Amino acid sequence: MADHRALPVPEGLEGQRADAALGRLLGLSRTKAAELLGAGAVTMDGDVVGKSDRLRSGAWLELRLPEAPSDASPAPPEPVPGMVIRHDDDDIVVVDKPVGVAAHPSPGWDGPTVVGALMAAGYRVSTSGAAERQGVVHRLDVGTSGLMMVAKSERAYTALKRAFKERTVTKIYHAVVQGHPDPSAGTIDAPIGRHPRHDYKWAVVAGGRESITHYSTLEAMRAASLLRIHLETGRTHQIRVHSSAIGHPCVGDLTYGADPVLARRLGLRRQWLHAMALGFDHPATGQPLMIESTYPEDLAGALEELRQP
């Protein structure tokens, strides 16, 4: 029996190709979305939608999703080598997430997750939130390493979701960017939205969501600069998009214009970006906490190479 769903097209998907838009809306791969569309399983205001059709904001989508086989079961939680617990108490756990690990399970992702690793280690997390991301109050990209916090109690989940929404959590990153930003310290205030031509990327676009990044230079090297970055907002790929927009992409970030020759020389297979510190008031005690991280091996090695004269 198929799973029937009906929902309006969000404003942000206006004019998008159906296969790409449906993938983002449902968390499917573009291939899976195209299969649904090819099977005639999606209608918009009563008309069958093809994969290259464009969606209309506010139109009504109806979908018939195939039911999972009765013997299907979610992948069992698995430990994540290299994931370190930086703080743990009755209400929260803060982990140091390695690169290549997602925050939580999602359709199309069969790799390791923070939530799965915590469950495998016997941690109890909050039951608040969607089933696949219970306890998750903020996320890090798969390709970004560093600190991520998960709520263990219901009171912590509620308080921390509010704190992130109200921007009272201090989020500090370190990034190595190509060249030397001028000025050496400043604020990038530029709205971010979907890239107009490449739906897998984000960009500074008119009409995008408010995005504010504060930066200062910690160290200037011959070919690059080590920056301390304080995120005021938390948009997808915000640091990567903003640093690229000012002409100084994160070293190793080929998606956003970094030099591939430099990345190969440094042995980097991802952007030089690490979530270094989280500062917040404890959701139960109200006491201020600052949790800090250290550089993982690949980023530390690349930084030392860049420091060579």
PDB file of C-alpha atoms in Angstrom:
ATOM      1  CA  MET A   1       0.000   0.000   0.000  1.00  0.00           C
ATOM      2  CA  ALA A   2       1.360   3.430  -0.934  1.00  0.00           C
ATOM      3  CA  ASP A   3       1.897   6.288   1.482  1.00  0.00           C
ATOM      4  CA  HIS A   4      -0.182   9.280   0.332  1.00  0.00           C
ATOM      5  CA  ARG A   5       0.969  12.789   1.173  1.00  0.00           C
ATOM      6  CA  ALA A   6      -0.410  16.221   0.289  1.00  0.00           C
ATOM      7  CA  LEU A   7       1.310  19.550   0.882  1.00  0.00           C
ATOM      8  CA  PRO A   8       1.637  23.033  -0.650  1.00  0.00           C
ATOM      9  CA  VAL A   9       4.712  24.073  -2.639  1.00  0.00           C
ATOM     10  CA  PRO A  10       6.851  26.354  -0.389  1.00  0.00           C
ATOM     11  CA  GLU A  11       7.744  29.811  -1.711  1.00  0.00           C
ATOM     12  CA  GLY A  12      11.428  28.872  -1.775  1.00  0.00           C
ATOM     13  CA  LEU A  13      10.786  26.223  -4.457  1.00  0.00           C
ATOM     14  CA  GLU A  14       8.986  28.548  -6.873  1.00  0.00           C
ATOM     15  CA  GLY A  15      10.183  27.891 -10.423  1.00  0.00           C
ATOM     16  CA  GLN A  16      12.467  24.987  -9.454  1.00  0.00           C
ATOM     17  CA  ARG A  17      12.631  21.794 -11.525  1.00  0.00           C
ATOM     18  CA  ALA A  18      10.390  19.170  -9.996  1.00  0.00           C
ATOM     19  CA  ASP A  19      13.068  16.486  -9.574  1.00  0.00           C
ATOM     20  CA  ALA A  20      15.472  18.795  -7.723  1.00  0.00           C
ATOM     21  CA  ALA A  21      12.717  20.488  -5.703  1.00  0.00           C
ATOM     22  CA  LEU A  22      11.069  17.227  -4.682  1.00  0.00           C
ATOM     23  CA  GLY A  23      14.417  15.875  -3.535  1.00  0.00           C
ATOM     24  CA  ARG A  24      14.927  18.846  -1.235  1.00  0.00           C
ATOM     25  CA  LEU A  25      11.330  18.803  -0.009  1.00  0.00           C
ATOM     26  CA  LEU A  26      11.339  15.121   0.937  1.00  0.00           C
ATOM     27  CA  GLY A  27      15.027  14.533   1.607  1.00  0.00           C
ATOM     28  CA  LEU A  28      15.361  12.183  -1.381  1.00  0.00           C
ATOM     29  CA  SER A  29      18.180  11.823  -3.858  1.00  0.00           C
ATOM     30  CA  ARG A  30      17.460  13.460  -7.203  1.00  0.00           C
ATOM     31  CA  THR A  31      17.426   9.988  -8.804  1.00  0.00           C
ATOM     32  CA  LYS A  32      14.749   8.727  -6.395  1.00  0.00           C
ATOM     33  CA  ALA A  33      12.685  11.876  -6.938  1.00  0.00           C
ATOM     34  CA  ALA A  34      12.937  11.405 -10.717  1.00  0.00           C
ATOM     35  CA  GLU A  35      11.748   7.799 -10.336  1.00  0.00           C
ATOM     36  CA  LEU A  36       8.643   8.953  -8.460  1.00  0.00           C
ATOM     37  CA  LEU A  37       7.922  11.595 -11.077  1.00  0.00           C
ATOM     38  CA  GLY A  38       8.512   9.152 -13.915  1.00  0.00           C
ATOM     39  CA  ALA A  39       6.004   6.763 -12.371  1.00  0.00           C
ATOM     40  CA  GLY A  40       3.331   9.472 -12.389  1.00  0.00           C
ATOM     41  CA  ALA A  41       3.195   9.416  -8.590  1.00  0.00           C
ATOM     42  CA  VAL A  42       3.189  13.207  -8.164  1.00  0.00           C
ATOM     43  CA  THR A  43       0.457  15.672  -9.120  1.00  0.00           C
ATOM     44  CA  MET A  44       0.300  19.470  -8.799  1.00  0.00           C
ATOM     45  CA  ASP A  45      -3.198  20.912  -8.571  1.00  0.00           C
ATOM     46  CA  GLY A  46      -4.435  17.650 -10.045  1.00  0.00           C
ATOM     47  CA  ASP A  47      -2.042  17.487 -13.017  1.00  0.00           C
ATOM     48  CA  VAL A  48       0.681  14.837 -13.237  1.00  0.00           C
ATOM     49  CA  VAL A  49       4.134  16.422 -12.827  1.00  0.00           C
ATOM     50  CA  GLY A  50       7.125  15.501 -15.001  1.00  0.00           C
ATOM     51  CA  LYS A  51      10.692  15.678 -13.748  1.00  0.00           C
ATOM     52  CA  SER A  52      11.541  18.802 -15.772  1.00  0.00           C
ATOM     53  CA  ASP A  53       8.308  20.645 -14.952  1.00  0.00           C
ATOM     54  CA  ARG A  54       8.613  23.743 -12.781  1.00  0.00           C
ATOM     55  CA  LEU A  55       6.849  24.041  -9.448  1.00  0.00           C
ATOM     56  CA  ARG A  56       4.477  26.898  -8.622  1.00  0.00           C
ATOM     57  CA  SER A  57       4.521  28.436  -5.160  1.00  0.00           C
ATOM     58  CA  GLY A  58       1.317  27.661  -3.268  1.00  0.00           C
ATOM     59  CA  ALA A  59       0.195  24.944  -5.666  1.00  0.00           C
ATOM     60  CA  TRP A  60      -0.982  21.703  -4.036  1.00  0.00           C
ATOM     61  CA  LEU A  61       1.228  18.655  -4.388  1.00  0.00           C
ATOM     62  CA  GLU A  62      -0.094  15.138  -3.927  1.00  0.00           C
ATOM     63  CA  LEU A  63       2.330  12.216  -3.769  1.00  0.00           C
ATOM     64  CA  ARG A  64       2.040   8.448  -3.664  1.00  0.00           C
ATOM     65  CA  LEU A  65       5.160   7.092  -2.007  1.00  0.00           C
ATOM     66  CA  PRO A  66       5.789   3.334  -2.200  1.00  0.00           C
ATOM     67  CA  GLU A  67       5.548   1.553   1.129  1.00  0.00           C
ATOM     68  CA  ALA A  68       8.801   0.121   2.456  1.00  0.00           C
ATOM     69  CA  PRO A  69       8.963  -3.697   2.419  1.00  0.00           C
ATOM     70  CA  SER A  70       7.459  -5.224   5.574  1.00  0.00           C
ATOM     71  CA  ASP A  71      10.769  -6.828   6.513  1.00  0.00           C
ATOM     72  CA  ALA A  72      12.697  -3.575   6.148  1.00  0.00           C
ATOM     73  CA  SER A  73      14.244  -2.184   9.301  1.00  0.00           C
ATOM     74  CA  PRO A  74      16.377   0.878  10.001  1.00  0.00           C
ATOM     75  CA  ALA A  75      20.102   0.401  10.006  1.00  0.00           C
ATOM     76  CA  PRO A  76      21.334  -0.363  13.519  1.00  0.00           C
ATOM     77  CA  PRO A  77      23.211   2.429  15.295  1.00  0.00           C
ATOM     78  CA  GLU A  78      26.968   2.133  14.919  1.00  0.00           C
ATOM     79  CA  PRO A  79      29.909   3.696  16.758  1.00  0.00           C
ATOM     80  CA  VAL A  80      31.968   6.353  14.977  1.00  0.00           C
ATOM     81  CA  PRO A  81      35.748   5.977  15.274  1.00  0.00           C
ATOM     82  CA  GLY A  82      37.393   9.224  16.303  1.00  0.00           C
ATOM     83  CA  MET A  83      34.261  10.866  17.736  1.00  0.00           C
ATOM     84  CA  VAL A  84      35.204  12.360  21.111  1.00  0.00           C
ATOM     85  CA  ILE A  85      32.840  13.360  23.930  1.00  0.00           C
ATOM     86  CA  ARG A  86      33.816  16.866  25.085  1.00  0.00           C
ATOM     87  CA  HIS A  87      31.040  17.335  27.660  1.00  0.00           C
ATOM     88  CA  ASP A  88      28.411  15.031  29.150  1.00  0.00           C
ATOM     89  CA  ASP A  89      25.817  15.503  31.892  1.00  0.00           C
ATOM     90  CA  ASP A  90      22.171  14.620  32.549  1.00  0.00           C
ATOM     91  CA  ASP A  91      20.874  17.199  30.051  1.00  0.00           C
ATOM     92  CA  ILE A  92      23.363  17.536  27.192  1.00  0.00           C
ATOM     93  CA  VAL A  93      26.224  15.827  25.431  1.00  0.00           C
ATOM     94  CA  VAL A  94      28.710  17.722  23.253  1.00  0.00           C
ATOM     95  CA  VAL A  95      30.679  15.689  20.743  1.00  0.00           C
ATOM     96  CA  ASP A  96      33.675  16.452  18.562  1.00  0.00           C
ATOM     97  CA  LYS A  97      32.405  15.235  15.184  1.00  0.00           C
ATOM     98  CA  PRO A  98      34.904  13.868  12.658  1.00  0.00           C
ATOM     99  CA  VAL A  99      34.610  14.778   8.988  1.00  0.00           C
ATOM    100  CA  GLY A 100      32.430  12.402   6.967  1.00  0.00           C
ATOM    101  CA  VAL A 101      29.812  12.004   9.703  1.00  0.00           C
ATOM    102  CA  ALA A 102      26.262  13.346   9.356  1.00  0.00           C
ATOM    103  CA  ALA A 103      24.342  14.837  12.266  1.00  0.00           C
ATOM    104  CA  HIS A 104      21.455  12.376  11.968  1.00  0.00           C
ATOM    105  CA  PRO A 105      20.039   9.739   9.595  1.00  0.00           C
ATOM    106  CA  SER A 106      18.332  10.961   6.414  1.00  0.00           C
ATOM    107  CA  PRO A 107      17.079   9.454   3.145  1.00  0.00           C
ATOM    108  CA  GLY A 108      19.952   8.836   0.757  1.00  0.00           C
ATOM    109  CA  TRP A 109      22.617   8.860   3.501  1.00  0.00           C
ATOM    110  CA  ASP A 110      23.885   5.444   4.622  1.00  0.00           C
ATOM    111  CA  GLY A 111      27.055   6.658   6.319  1.00  0.00           C
ATOM    112  CA  PRO A 112      27.780   7.204  10.032  1.00  0.00           C
ATOM    113  CA  THR A 113      25.809   9.705  12.122  1.00  0.00           C
ATOM    114  CA  VAL A 114      26.256  11.454  15.454  1.00  0.00           C
ATOM    115  CA  VAL A 115      22.850  10.257  16.669  1.00  0.00           C
ATOM    116  CA  GLY A 116      23.647   6.668  15.664  1.00  0.00           C
ATOM    117  CA  ALA A 117      27.022   6.766  17.395  1.00  0.00           C
ATOM    118  CA  LEU A 118      25.487   8.068  20.621  1.00  0.00           C
ATOM    119  CA  MET A 119      22.791   5.386  20.548  1.00  0.00           C
ATOM    120  CA  ALA A 120      25.413   2.691  19.913  1.00  0.00           C
ATOM    121  CA  ALA A 121      27.319   3.946  22.958  1.00  0.00           C
ATOM    122  CA  GLY A 122      24.205   3.659  25.120  1.00  0.00           C
ATOM    123  CA  TYR A 123      23.374   7.357  25.400  1.00  0.00           C
ATOM    124  CA  ARG A 124      19.779   8.360  26.045  1.00  0.00           C
ATOM    125  CA  VAL A 125      18.765  11.422  24.042  1.00  0.00           C
ATOM    126  CA  SER A 126      15.687  13.605  24.078  1.00  0.00           C
ATOM    127  CA  THR A 127      12.632  12.194  22.284  1.00  0.00           C
ATOM    128  CA  SER A 128      11.683  15.686  21.078  1.00  0.00           C
ATOM    129  CA  GLY A 129      12.001  16.490  17.393  1.00  0.00           C
ATOM    130  CA  ALA A 130      11.393  14.400  14.278  1.00  0.00           C
ATOM    131  CA  ALA A 131      12.022  10.678  14.751  1.00  0.00           C
ATOM    132  CA  GLU A 132      15.262  10.568  12.783  1.00  0.00           C
ATOM    133  CA  ARG A 133      16.788  13.595  14.490  1.00  0.00           C
ATOM    134  CA  GLN A 134      15.591  13.381  18.076  1.00  0.00           C
ATOM    135  CA  GLY A 135      17.703  15.476  20.412  1.00  0.00           C
ATOM    136  CA  VAL A 136      19.418  17.373  17.586  1.00  0.00           C
ATOM    137  CA  VAL A 137      19.349  21.120  18.327  1.00  0.00           C
ATOM    138  CA  HIS A 138      21.791  22.208  15.592  1.00  0.00           C
ATOM    139  CA  ARG A 139      23.794  20.515  12.850  1.00  0.00           C
ATOM    140  CA  LEU A 140      27.185  20.445  11.192  1.00  0.00           C
ATOM    141  CA  ASP A 141      27.688  19.571   7.523  1.00  0.00           C
ATOM    142  CA  VAL A 142      29.047  16.105   6.761  1.00  0.00           C
ATOM    143  CA  GLY A 143      32.209  17.762   5.421  1.00  0.00           C
ATOM    144  CA  THR A 144      32.788  19.964   8.481  1.00  0.00           C
ATOM    145  CA  SER A 145      34.369  18.710  11.689  1.00  0.00           C
ATOM    146  CA  GLY A 146      34.059  20.013  15.227  1.00  0.00           C
ATOM    147  CA  LEU A 147      31.663  20.546  18.094  1.00  0.00           C
ATOM    148  CA  MET A 148      28.014  19.537  17.966  1.00  0.00           C
ATOM    149  CA  MET A 149      25.574  19.492  20.873  1.00  0.00           C
ATOM    150  CA  VAL A 150      22.725  16.996  21.404  1.00  0.00           C
ATOM    151  CA  ALA A 151      19.983  17.335  24.026  1.00  0.00           C
ATOM    152  CA  LYS A 152      19.494  14.394  26.385  1.00  0.00           C
ATOM    153  CA  SER A 153      16.514  15.751  28.334  1.00  0.00           C
ATOM    154  CA  GLU A 154      13.268  17.290  27.095  1.00  0.00           C
ATOM    155  CA  ARG A 155      13.884  20.512  29.025  1.00  0.00           C
ATOM    156  CA  ALA A 156      17.305  20.824  27.419  1.00  0.00           C
ATOM    157  CA  TYR A 157      15.876  20.325  23.931  1.00  0.00           C
ATOM    158  CA  THR A 158      13.269  23.059  24.417  1.00  0.00           C
ATOM    159  CA  ALA A 159      15.722  25.525  25.981  1.00  0.00           C
ATOM    160  CA  LEU A 160      18.498  24.949  23.456  1.00  0.00           C
ATOM    161  CA  LYS A 161      16.235  25.172  20.404  1.00  0.00           C
ATOM    162  CA  ARG A 162      15.070  28.530  21.742  1.00  0.00           C
ATOM    163  CA  ALA A 163      18.655  29.642  22.433  1.00  0.00           C
ATOM    164  CA  PHE A 164      19.782  28.863  18.884  1.00  0.00           C
ATOM    165  CA  LYS A 165      16.721  30.593  17.440  1.00  0.00           C
ATOM    166  CA  GLU A 166      17.341  33.671  19.576  1.00  0.00           C
ATOM    167  CA  ARG A 167      21.082  33.627  18.698  1.00  0.00           C
ATOM    168  CA  THR A 168      22.267  33.456  22.281  1.00  0.00           C
ATOM    169  CA  VAL A 169      24.606  30.514  21.599  1.00  0.00           C
ATOM    170  CA  THR A 170      28.172  31.551  20.736  1.00  0.00           C
ATOM    171  CA  LYS A 171      29.399  29.574  17.706  1.00  0.00           C
ATOM    172  CA  ILE A 172      33.117  29.943  16.990  1.00  0.00           C
ATOM    173  CA  TYR A 173      34.820  28.388  13.962  1.00  0.00           C
ATOM    174  CA  HIS A 174      38.368  28.475  12.673  1.00  0.00           C
ATOM    175  CA  ALA A 175      38.844  28.605   8.902  1.00  0.00           C
ATOM    176  CA  VAL A 176      41.903  28.829   6.711  1.00  0.00           C
ATOM    177  CA  VAL A 177      41.108  30.902   3.656  1.00  0.00           C
ATOM    178  CA  GLN A 178      43.140  31.636   0.561  1.00  0.00           C
ATOM    179  CA  GLY A 179      44.942  34.979   0.517  1.00  0.00           C
ATOM    180  CA  HIS A 180      44.571  37.796   3.039  1.00  0.00           C
ATOM    181  CA  PRO A 181      41.158  39.390   3.660  1.00  0.00           C
ATOM    182  CA  ASP A 182      41.201  43.180   3.637  1.00  0.00           C
ATOM    183  CA  PRO A 183      40.275  44.440   6.157  1.00  0.00           C
ATOM    184  CA  SER A 184      41.838  41.777   8.361  1.00  0.00           C
ATOM    185  CA  ALA A 185      38.784  41.831  10.621  1.00  0.00           C
ATOM    186  CA  GLY A 186      35.205  42.684   9.834  1.00  0.00           C
ATOM    187  CA  THR A 187      31.625  41.573   9.278  1.00  0.00           C
ATOM    188  CA  ILE A 188      30.068  40.033   6.180  1.00  0.00           C
ATOM    189  CA  ASP A 189      26.358  40.835   6.055  1.00  0.00           C
ATOM    190  CA  ALA A 190      25.000  39.311   2.856  1.00  0.00           C
ATOM    191  CA  PRO A 191      21.822  37.248   2.282  1.00  0.00           C
ATOM    192  CA  ILE A 192      22.207  33.585   1.308  1.00  0.00           C
ATOM    193  CA  GLY A 193      19.891  31.455  -0.807  1.00  0.00           C
ATOM    194  CA  ARG A 194      20.016  28.640  -3.346  1.00  0.00           C
ATOM    195  CA  HIS A 195      22.518  29.169  -6.147  1.00  0.00           C
ATOM    196  CA  PRO A 196      20.613  30.406  -9.232  1.00  0.00           C
ATOM    197  CA  ARG A 197      22.241  27.836 -11.567  1.00  0.00           C
ATOM    198  CA  HIS A 198      23.577  25.003  -9.386  1.00  0.00           C
ATOM    199  CA  ASP A 199      21.007  23.557  -7.006  1.00  0.00           C
ATOM    200  CA  TYR A 200      23.633  21.699  -4.960  1.00  0.00           C
ATOM    201  CA  LYS A 201      25.248  25.002  -3.906  1.00  0.00           C
ATOM    202  CA  TRP A 202      24.285  28.144  -2.038  1.00  0.00           C
ATOM    203  CA  ALA A 203      25.179  31.723  -2.898  1.00  0.00           C
ATOM    204  CA  VAL A 204      24.829  35.368  -1.904  1.00  0.00           C
ATOM    205  CA  VAL A 205      21.578  36.291  -3.658  1.00  0.00           C
ATOM    206  CA  ALA A 206      19.075  39.125  -3.499  1.00  0.00           C
ATOM    207  CA  GLY A 207      16.090  37.960  -1.493  1.00  0.00           C
ATOM    208  CA  GLY A 208      18.082  35.308   0.377  1.00  0.00           C
ATOM    209  CA  ARG A 209      17.889  34.788   4.133  1.00  0.00           C
ATOM    210  CA  GLU A 210      19.722  37.202   6.435  1.00  0.00           C
ATOM    211  CA  SER A 211      23.260  35.894   7.022  1.00  0.00           C
ATOM    212  CA  ILE A 212      25.870  37.559   9.233  1.00  0.00           C
ATOM    213  CA  THR A 213      29.465  36.396   9.696  1.00  0.00           C
ATOM    214  CA  HIS A 214      32.040  38.140  11.917  1.00  0.00           C
ATOM    215  CA  TYR A 215      35.710  37.344  11.319  1.00  0.00           C
ATOM    216  CA  SER A 216      39.164  38.291  12.528  1.00  0.00           C
ATOM    217  CA  THR A 217      42.600  37.198  11.334  1.00  0.00           C
ATOM    218  CA  LEU A 218      44.536  35.048  13.803  1.00  0.00           C
ATOM    219  CA  GLU A 219      47.539  34.378  11.562  1.00  0.00           C
ATOM    220  CA  ALA A 220      48.615  35.517   8.107  1.00  0.00           C
ATOM    221  CA  MET A 221      50.759  33.118   6.105  1.00  0.00           C
ATOM    222  CA  ARG A 222      52.271  33.498   2.665  1.00  0.00           C
ATOM    223  CA  ALA A 223      49.375  31.939   0.748  1.00  0.00           C
ATOM    224  CA  ALA A 224      46.550  31.901   3.279  1.00  0.00           C
ATOM    225  CA  SER A 225      45.091  33.273   6.499  1.00  0.00           C
ATOM    226  CA  LEU A 226      43.805  31.546   9.617  1.00  0.00           C
ATOM    227  CA  LEU A 227      40.550  33.213  10.670  1.00  0.00           C
ATOM    228  CA  ARG A 228      38.481  33.136  13.844  1.00  0.00           C
ATOM    229  CA  ILE A 229      34.830  33.259  12.802  1.00  0.00           C
ATOM    230  CA  HIS A 230      31.836  34.067  14.964  1.00  0.00           C
ATOM    231  CA  LEU A 231      28.542  33.092  13.322  1.00  0.00           C
ATOM    232  CA  GLU A 232      25.630  35.335  14.214  1.00  0.00           C
ATOM    233  CA  THR A 233      23.282  33.346  11.979  1.00  0.00           C
ATOM    234  CA  GLY A 234      23.555  29.701  10.965  1.00  0.00           C
ATOM    235  CA  ARG A 235      22.719  29.249   7.293  1.00  0.00           C
ATOM    236  CA  THR A 236      23.714  26.192   5.279  1.00  0.00           C
ATOM    237  CA  HIS A 237      27.335  26.576   4.048  1.00  0.00           C
ATOM    238  CA  GLN A 238      27.357  30.137   5.462  1.00  0.00           C
ATOM    239  CA  ILE A 239      31.104  30.437   6.132  1.00  0.00           C
ATOM    240  CA  ARG A 240      31.998  28.763   2.830  1.00  0.00           C
ATOM    241  CA  VAL A 241      29.641  31.005   0.838  1.00  0.00           C
ATOM    242  CA  HIS A 242      30.635  34.255   2.572  1.00  0.00           C
ATOM    243  CA  SER A 243      34.384  33.630   2.371  1.00  0.00           C
ATOM    244  CA  SER A 244      34.060  32.771  -1.319  1.00  0.00           C
ATOM    245  CA  ALA A 245      31.919  35.855  -1.926  1.00  0.00           C
ATOM    246  CA  ILE A 246      34.704  38.156  -0.686  1.00  0.00           C
ATOM    247  CA  GLY A 247      37.264  36.403  -2.873  1.00  0.00           C
ATOM    248  CA  HIS A 248      38.874  34.253  -0.163  1.00  0.00           C
ATOM    249  CA  PRO A 249      37.390  30.735  -0.279  1.00  0.00           C
ATOM    250  CA  CYS A 250      38.260  28.206   2.393  1.00  0.00           C
ATOM    251  CA  VAL A 251      41.401  26.316   1.414  1.00  0.00           C
ATOM    252  CA  GLY A 252      40.396  22.965  -0.076  1.00  0.00           C
ATOM    253  CA  ASP A 253      36.811  24.013  -0.785  1.00  0.00           C
ATOM    254  CA  LEU A 254      36.666  23.168  -4.493  1.00  0.00           C
ATOM    255  CA  THR A 255      32.876  23.556  -4.569  1.00  0.00           C
ATOM    256  CA  TYR A 256      33.227  27.253  -3.778  1.00  0.00           C
ATOM    257  CA  GLY A 257      36.228  28.158  -5.894  1.00  0.00           C
ATOM    258  CA  ALA A 258      39.318  27.072  -3.961  1.00  0.00           C
ATOM    259  CA  ASP A 259      42.552  26.313  -5.829  1.00  0.00           C
ATOM    260  CA  PRO A 260      42.703  22.543  -6.531  1.00  0.00           C
ATOM    261  CA  VAL A 261      46.491  22.641  -6.937  1.00  0.00           C
ATOM    262  CA  LEU A 262      46.927  24.039  -3.416  1.00  0.00           C
ATOM    263  CA  ALA A 263      44.451  21.509  -2.015  1.00  0.00           C
ATOM    264  CA  ARG A 264      46.413  18.620  -3.567  1.00  0.00           C
ATOM    265  CA  ARG A 265      49.710  19.979  -2.245  1.00  0.00           C
ATOM    266  CA  LEU A 266      48.265  20.098   1.264  1.00  0.00           C
ATOM    267  CA  GLY A 267      46.605  16.703   0.983  1.00  0.00           C
ATOM    268  CA  LEU A 268      43.202  18.231   1.756  1.00  0.00           C
ATOM    269  CA  ARG A 269      40.095  16.443   0.549  1.00  0.00           C
ATOM    270  CA  ARG A 270      37.672  18.919   2.136  1.00  0.00           C
ATOM    271  CA  GLN A 271      37.447  22.561   3.176  1.00  0.00           C
ATOM    272  CA  TRP A 272      39.687  23.798   6.000  1.00  0.00           C
ATOM    273  CA  LEU A 273      36.884  24.588   8.433  1.00  0.00           C
ATOM    274  CA  HIS A 274      36.399  23.439  12.031  1.00  0.00           C
ATOM    275  CA  ALA A 275      33.774  24.199  14.707  1.00  0.00           C
ATOM    276  CA  MET A 276      36.103  25.243  17.539  1.00  0.00           C
ATOM    277  CA  ALA A 277      33.896  26.400  20.410  1.00  0.00           C
ATOM    278  CA  LEU A 278      30.325  26.495  21.692  1.00  0.00           C
ATOM    279  CA  GLY A 279      29.347  28.961  24.398  1.00  0.00           C
ATOM    280  CA  PHE A 280      25.909  28.826  26.052  1.00  0.00           C
ATOM    281  CA  ASP A 281      23.993  28.958  29.303  1.00  0.00           C
ATOM    282  CA  HIS A 282      23.381  25.455  30.620  1.00  0.00           C
ATOM    283  CA  PRO A 283      19.682  24.634  30.012  1.00  0.00           C
ATOM    284  CA  ALA A 284      19.191  23.286  33.541  1.00  0.00           C
ATOM    285  CA  THR A 285      21.493  25.341  35.778  1.00  0.00           C
ATOM    286  CA  GLY A 286      21.769  28.568  33.794  1.00  0.00           C
ATOM    287  CA  GLN A 287      25.536  28.539  34.346  1.00  0.00           C
ATOM    288  CA  PRO A 288      27.620  29.743  31.375  1.00  0.00           C
ATOM    289  CA  LEU A 289      29.627  27.033  29.621  1.00  0.00           C
ATOM    290  CA  MET A 290      32.297  27.264  26.928  1.00  0.00           C
ATOM    291  CA  ILE A 291      33.250  23.946  25.283  1.00  0.00           C
ATOM    292  CA  GLU A 292      36.366  23.925  23.106  1.00  0.00           C
ATOM    293  CA  SER A 293      37.851  21.630  20.485  1.00  0.00           C
ATOM    294  CA  THR A 294      41.244  21.017  18.873  1.00  0.00           C
ATOM    295  CA  TYR A 295      42.199  20.660  15.214  1.00  0.00           C
ATOM    296  CA  PRO A 296      41.862  17.188  13.669  1.00  0.00           C
ATOM    297  CA  GLU A 297      44.935  15.628  12.084  1.00  0.00           C
ATOM    298  CA  ASP A 298      44.231  16.548   8.456  1.00  0.00           C
ATOM    299  CA  LEU A 299      43.616  20.234   9.214  1.00  0.00           C
ATOM    300  CA  ALA A 300      46.563  20.496  11.621  1.00  0.00           C
ATOM    301  CA  GLY A 301      48.889  18.965   9.022  1.00  0.00           C
ATOM    302  CA  ALA A 302      47.705  21.303   6.269  1.00  0.00           C
ATOM    303  CA  LEU A 303      48.141  24.317   8.544  1.00  0.00           C
ATOM    304  CA  GLU A 304      51.707  23.336   9.393  1.00  0.00           C
ATOM    305  CA  GLU A 305      52.480  22.935   5.696  1.00  0.00           C
ATOM    306  CA  LEU A 306      51.104  26.414   4.980  1.00  0.00           C
ATOM    307  CA  ARG A 307      53.298  27.870   7.734  1.00  0.00           C
ATOM    308  CA  GLN A 308      56.454  26.684   5.993  1.00  0.00           C
ATOM    309  CA  PRO A 309      58.442  29.568   4.449  1.00  0.00           C
TER     310      PRO A 309
END
